[in-house]
């Protein structure tokens, strides 16, 4: 079976000596290896400020805390995402307000979002789902017009681009995930890109109980409770090695994605996704629309190819009952969208086989 996701691990001759060295160094918690990884990641993304965390969820939580999001506030988000995007908002006590999605892309619709803004809106969380980039031209305009900061959830979007620059530089905060099945895994981990330099030290305190790592424990003074959200040196070391392989991995995703874009556009019963102007997807998942979706899934699986919806729309969960509302764009998108493999593990022979199978009908 050709899988929908598969972890990439750098060759053992590169990875294992680095892990062995850090494991027996005597320094395995947050330390210099973490700070080195942060520097390397900043250079890779071309962002000025970034902190590494133990998960993408932690990165998002810190971003919300830095904005002061709390009970009584509202955060506009999308119901079409992995659950941690919205369970993390729920942890702050704020009310989640669903913006609808664009029927063609499944991405948060800026027209819907603008209609949902109230005096209580504290932030807008946009999700670059499957590596596709939201309409940031319009979201930037909305952010400036209403003075509402944007948090970009880029868990799926390492290497995706906006205005020919990698995602991470544009908004107040951008959150990344290095969980097992993402473009780059550190086994688990994340990062938070922060536009405002003045917030970096507070972010670092929030990831380590509220303590300042630059000051002796005996001289520290906690003035705001933080969390155990720090990345450790072992995970960071894995990340540093993984980063040396990422150009190759991302290029493979991109090549496969563009191949599928071209070939699928010529097949009846299929519609490809129209990507937004000034954006380049990273194709963490390949998303398309198909007629008779259940038949398509069965046909693909019978031929050894995974085809899946992967994520349950979040408004189906009881936890988010208070946010329930009509989402006609999502209803329409959900009826026809599907994901198929396109990652680094999909060979040229595999992708030709996938196209041949789809071309044969279902």
XYZ file of C-alpha atoms in Angstrom:
362
model
C 0.000 0.000 0.000
C 1.369 3.431 -0.928
C 0.868 5.382 2.341
C -0.542 8.873 2.731
C 2.211 9.869 5.192
C 5.632 8.452 6.071
C 8.326 9.823 8.421
C 11.575 10.845 6.787
C 14.699 10.138 8.836
C 18.142 11.244 7.656
C 20.637 8.458 6.833
C 21.868 6.646 9.945
C 25.511 7.481 9.204
C 24.572 11.146 9.724
C 21.947 10.733 12.426
C 23.295 8.127 14.830
C 26.707 9.692 15.615
C 25.009 13.003 16.408
C 22.470 11.334 18.703
C 25.143 9.277 20.447
C 27.270 12.340 21.039
C 24.451 14.338 22.639
C 23.115 11.410 24.690
C 26.468 10.914 26.389
C 27.403 14.577 26.599
C 25.809 15.027 30.009
C 23.501 17.760 28.625
C 20.249 16.324 27.312
C 17.629 18.860 28.485
C 17.197 22.309 26.925
C 20.618 23.749 26.208
C 23.083 24.689 23.502
C 21.833 22.073 21.025
C 18.378 23.654 21.193
C 19.767 27.125 20.603
C 21.851 25.856 17.690
C 18.760 24.251 16.143
C 16.854 27.506 16.585
C 19.590 29.410 14.751
C 19.629 26.881 11.926
C 15.850 26.965 11.617
C 15.811 30.766 11.580
C 18.275 30.682 8.716
C 16.280 28.008 6.862
C 13.036 29.985 7.175
C 14.691 33.411 6.927
C 12.937 34.697 10.054
C 14.507 36.956 12.713
C 12.959 35.499 15.866
C 12.044 31.910 16.681
C 11.848 29.596 19.678
C 11.793 25.801 19.588
C 9.129 23.973 21.602
C 8.223 20.394 22.434
C 5.260 20.455 20.020
C 3.399 22.581 17.528
C 0.554 22.663 20.036
C 2.850 24.278 22.606
C 3.913 26.862 20.029
C 0.296 27.787 19.332
C -0.547 27.961 23.037
C 2.376 30.316 23.685
C 1.251 32.548 20.809
C -2.249 32.780 22.266
C -0.847 33.514 25.730
C 1.403 36.263 24.365
C -1.685 37.902 22.868
C -3.436 37.699 26.237
C -6.246 35.519 24.909
C -8.471 34.520 27.798
C -12.042 33.838 28.891
C -14.465 36.335 27.373
C -12.402 36.750 24.217
C -13.173 35.322 20.798
C -10.738 33.683 18.389
C -11.781 33.102 14.784
C -10.602 29.753 13.471
C -11.466 27.014 11.005
C -13.283 23.770 11.669
C -11.272 22.118 8.906
C -7.988 21.291 10.596
C -6.417 18.778 12.945
C -8.053 19.060 16.353
C -5.075 20.543 18.276
C -5.556 23.873 16.483
C -8.856 24.323 18.239
C -8.409 22.341 21.456
C -5.480 24.680 22.168
C -7.708 27.735 21.725
C -10.225 26.088 24.062
C -7.537 25.774 26.748
C -7.387 29.577 27.002
C -11.092 29.800 27.845
C -11.807 31.907 24.766
C -14.787 31.184 22.537
C -13.964 29.744 19.142
C -15.823 31.395 16.279
C -15.896 29.351 13.101
C -15.098 31.090 9.864
C -16.295 29.208 6.816
C -13.886 27.771 4.247
C -13.541 28.351 0.548
C -15.420 25.608 -1.251
C -12.636 25.146 -3.799
C -9.650 24.982 -1.417
C -10.954 24.112 2.051
C -8.906 27.032 3.404
C -10.317 29.682 5.722
C -12.406 32.170 3.744
C -11.421 35.808 4.421
C -14.884 37.034 3.404
C -16.505 34.820 6.045
C -13.886 35.773 8.636
C -14.452 39.492 8.212
C -18.182 39.010 8.792
C -17.468 37.191 12.080
C -15.291 39.936 13.620
C -16.695 41.564 16.785
C -15.360 43.773 19.539
C -14.362 40.562 21.355
C -12.195 39.173 18.547
C -8.666 38.828 19.910
C -6.988 36.834 17.124
C -7.505 35.074 13.815
C -5.947 31.626 13.377
C -5.376 30.687 9.738
C -4.396 27.116 8.898
C -2.288 26.372 5.842
C -3.976 23.020 5.529
C -2.098 20.210 3.741
C 0.604 22.715 2.832
C -1.754 24.962 0.838
C -1.396 28.639 1.747
C -4.383 30.771 2.739
C -5.218 34.008 0.917
C -2.719 36.022 2.920
C -3.119 39.111 0.702
C -6.670 39.462 1.972
C -5.956 38.309 5.520
C -3.178 40.885 5.849
C -5.651 43.567 4.767
C -8.203 42.387 7.347
C -5.560 42.294 10.086
C -4.450 45.851 9.345
C -8.012 47.156 8.954
C -9.244 45.862 12.325
C -5.977 45.731 14.261
C -6.412 42.007 14.914
C -3.250 39.861 14.924
C -3.023 36.734 12.814
C -1.553 33.437 13.991
C -0.529 31.192 11.107
C -0.833 27.496 11.876
C 1.843 26.146 9.544
C 1.969 22.633 11.008
C 1.430 21.282 7.480
C 3.328 24.016 5.689
C 7.078 23.803 6.268
C 8.538 25.107 3.020
C 5.290 26.568 1.689
C 5.792 30.069 0.296
C 4.017 33.413 0.236
C 5.385 36.169 -1.995
C 8.303 33.868 -2.846
C 9.383 33.613 0.794
C 8.978 30.630 3.077
C 6.048 30.833 5.461
C 7.081 32.247 8.842
C 7.911 35.910 8.267
C 4.524 37.469 7.539
C 2.234 37.419 10.573
C 2.547 38.191 14.277
C 3.074 34.484 14.971
C 3.650 31.369 12.882
C 3.524 27.909 14.440
C 5.344 24.852 13.083
C 5.086 21.175 13.970
C 7.835 18.559 13.778
C 5.608 15.719 14.927
C 6.265 12.242 13.546
C 4.559 12.463 10.158
C 5.243 16.056 9.122
C 7.606 17.134 6.321
C 10.359 17.225 8.946
C 10.132 15.219 12.131
C 12.201 15.583 15.261
C 10.131 12.649 16.640
C 8.065 15.337 18.291
C 8.601 19.058 18.490
C 7.592 22.452 17.194
C 8.624 26.048 16.781
C 7.126 29.508 17.056
C 8.245 32.330 14.768
C 7.640 35.694 16.448
C 7.618 38.946 14.504
C 8.037 41.256 17.519
C 11.505 40.938 19.061
C 10.156 42.366 22.321
C 8.032 39.251 22.890
C 10.802 36.689 22.519
C 12.022 36.663 26.119
C 8.464 36.376 27.441
C 7.887 33.463 25.044
C 11.002 31.742 26.377
C 9.783 32.170 29.970
C 6.368 30.765 29.055
C 8.008 27.615 27.652
C 9.945 27.023 30.906
C 7.580 27.419 33.889
C 7.905 31.215 33.863
C 11.613 31.004 34.705
C 14.318 32.938 32.919
C 16.912 30.391 31.721
C 19.488 33.176 31.507
C 19.374 33.741 35.266
C 20.359 31.382 38.084
C 17.446 29.481 39.622
C 18.385 31.016 42.985
C 18.003 34.530 41.563
C 14.907 33.967 39.434
C 11.552 35.575 40.084
C 8.445 34.119 38.422
C 5.853 36.793 37.720
C 3.739 34.721 35.340
C 3.222 30.969 35.416
C 4.624 29.136 32.409
C 4.594 25.611 31.077
C 6.994 22.757 30.407
C 7.041 23.420 26.682
C 10.781 23.446 25.996
C 12.464 21.315 23.360
C 15.283 19.106 24.665
C 18.811 18.720 23.306
C 18.203 15.231 21.926
C 15.183 16.298 19.898
C 17.014 19.441 18.768
C 19.994 17.387 17.637
C 17.703 15.228 15.534
C 16.255 18.444 14.103
C 19.655 19.837 13.212
C 20.498 16.708 11.237
C 17.054 16.585 9.631
C 17.379 20.178 8.443
C 20.381 19.229 6.307
C 18.048 16.948 4.337
C 15.022 19.213 4.032
C 15.760 20.876 0.695
C 15.871 17.421 -0.869
C 12.717 16.229 0.885
C 10.698 19.341 0.109
C 11.790 19.295 -3.527
C 10.449 15.749 -3.831
C 7.074 16.779 -2.380
C 6.953 19.751 -4.737
C 7.896 17.755 -7.832
C 5.304 15.089 -7.098
C 2.641 17.675 -6.321
C 3.200 19.577 -9.558
C 3.166 16.317 -11.515
C -0.201 15.395 -10.005
C -1.537 18.915 -10.633
C -0.730 18.555 -14.312
C -1.915 14.993 -14.891
C -5.075 15.115 -12.760
C -6.311 18.308 -14.437
C -6.877 16.232 -17.582
C -8.950 13.435 -15.995
C -12.755 13.401 -15.934
C -14.393 13.230 -12.509
C -11.511 15.046 -10.840
C -10.989 18.698 -9.937
C -7.632 20.009 -8.756
C -7.215 22.725 -6.125
C -6.736 26.328 -7.334
C -3.860 27.720 -5.268
C -3.928 31.361 -4.220
C -1.986 33.990 -6.098
C 1.453 34.698 -4.612
C 1.569 31.282 -2.881
C 3.349 27.984 -3.409
C 2.088 24.876 -1.578
C 4.469 22.391 0.002
C 2.174 19.422 -0.707
C 2.333 17.789 2.689
C -0.828 16.075 1.509
C -2.154 16.142 -2.031
C -5.740 17.381 -1.991
C -8.252 17.061 -4.820
C -11.980 16.867 -5.456
C -13.548 13.690 -6.834
C -17.011 12.572 -7.828
C -18.443 9.555 -5.973
C -15.867 9.864 -3.192
C -16.620 6.615 -1.379
C -16.277 4.658 -4.633
C -12.996 6.462 -5.344
C -11.584 5.499 -1.930
C -12.538 1.840 -2.377
C -11.069 1.733 -5.873
C -7.778 3.296 -4.772
C -7.392 1.003 -1.771
C -8.172 -2.044 -3.920
C -5.196 -1.002 -6.039
C -2.811 -0.480 -3.137
C -3.061 3.322 -2.864
C -4.190 5.097 0.287
C -6.945 7.674 -0.242
C -8.385 9.323 2.851
C -10.151 12.347 4.302
C -7.682 12.088 7.229
C -9.268 14.756 9.447
C -12.728 14.988 10.959
C -14.237 18.454 10.739
C -13.833 19.912 14.209
C -17.385 21.216 14.563
C -18.465 17.566 14.879
C -16.914 17.407 18.377
C -19.046 18.008 21.477
C -16.274 20.196 22.919
C -17.033 22.835 20.285
C -20.837 22.725 20.544
C -20.976 26.384 21.615
C -19.403 27.396 18.303
C -21.843 25.487 16.107
C -23.031 27.473 13.095
C -23.864 27.093 9.425
C -20.765 26.472 7.298
C -22.033 25.919 3.758
C -18.573 26.222 2.212
C -17.217 23.465 4.428
C -20.303 21.318 3.803
C -19.705 21.511 0.063
C -15.948 20.998 0.299
C -16.296 18.022 2.610
C -18.503 16.137 0.169
C -15.856 15.865 -2.540
C -12.344 16.394 -1.126
C -9.838 13.573 -0.677
C -6.090 13.179 -0.089
C -3.740 10.921 -2.028
C 0.010 10.254 -1.568
C 2.553 12.683 -3.014
C 5.414 12.819 -0.487
C 9.124 12.022 -0.658
C 8.461 8.251 -0.632
C 6.378 8.382 -3.852
C 8.680 7.384 -6.699
C 8.247 8.365 -10.351
C 6.911 4.868 -10.990
C 4.472 5.224 -8.068
C 3.070 8.537 -9.254
C 2.644 7.243 -12.814
C 0.827 4.228 -11.378
C -1.444 6.486 -9.288
C -2.400 8.493 -12.377
C -3.019 5.363 -14.443
C -5.305 3.930 -11.765
C -7.312 7.159 -11.452
C -7.516 7.526 -15.218
C -9.102 4.077 -15.363
C -12.152 5.344 -13.467
C -14.142 4.236 -10.422
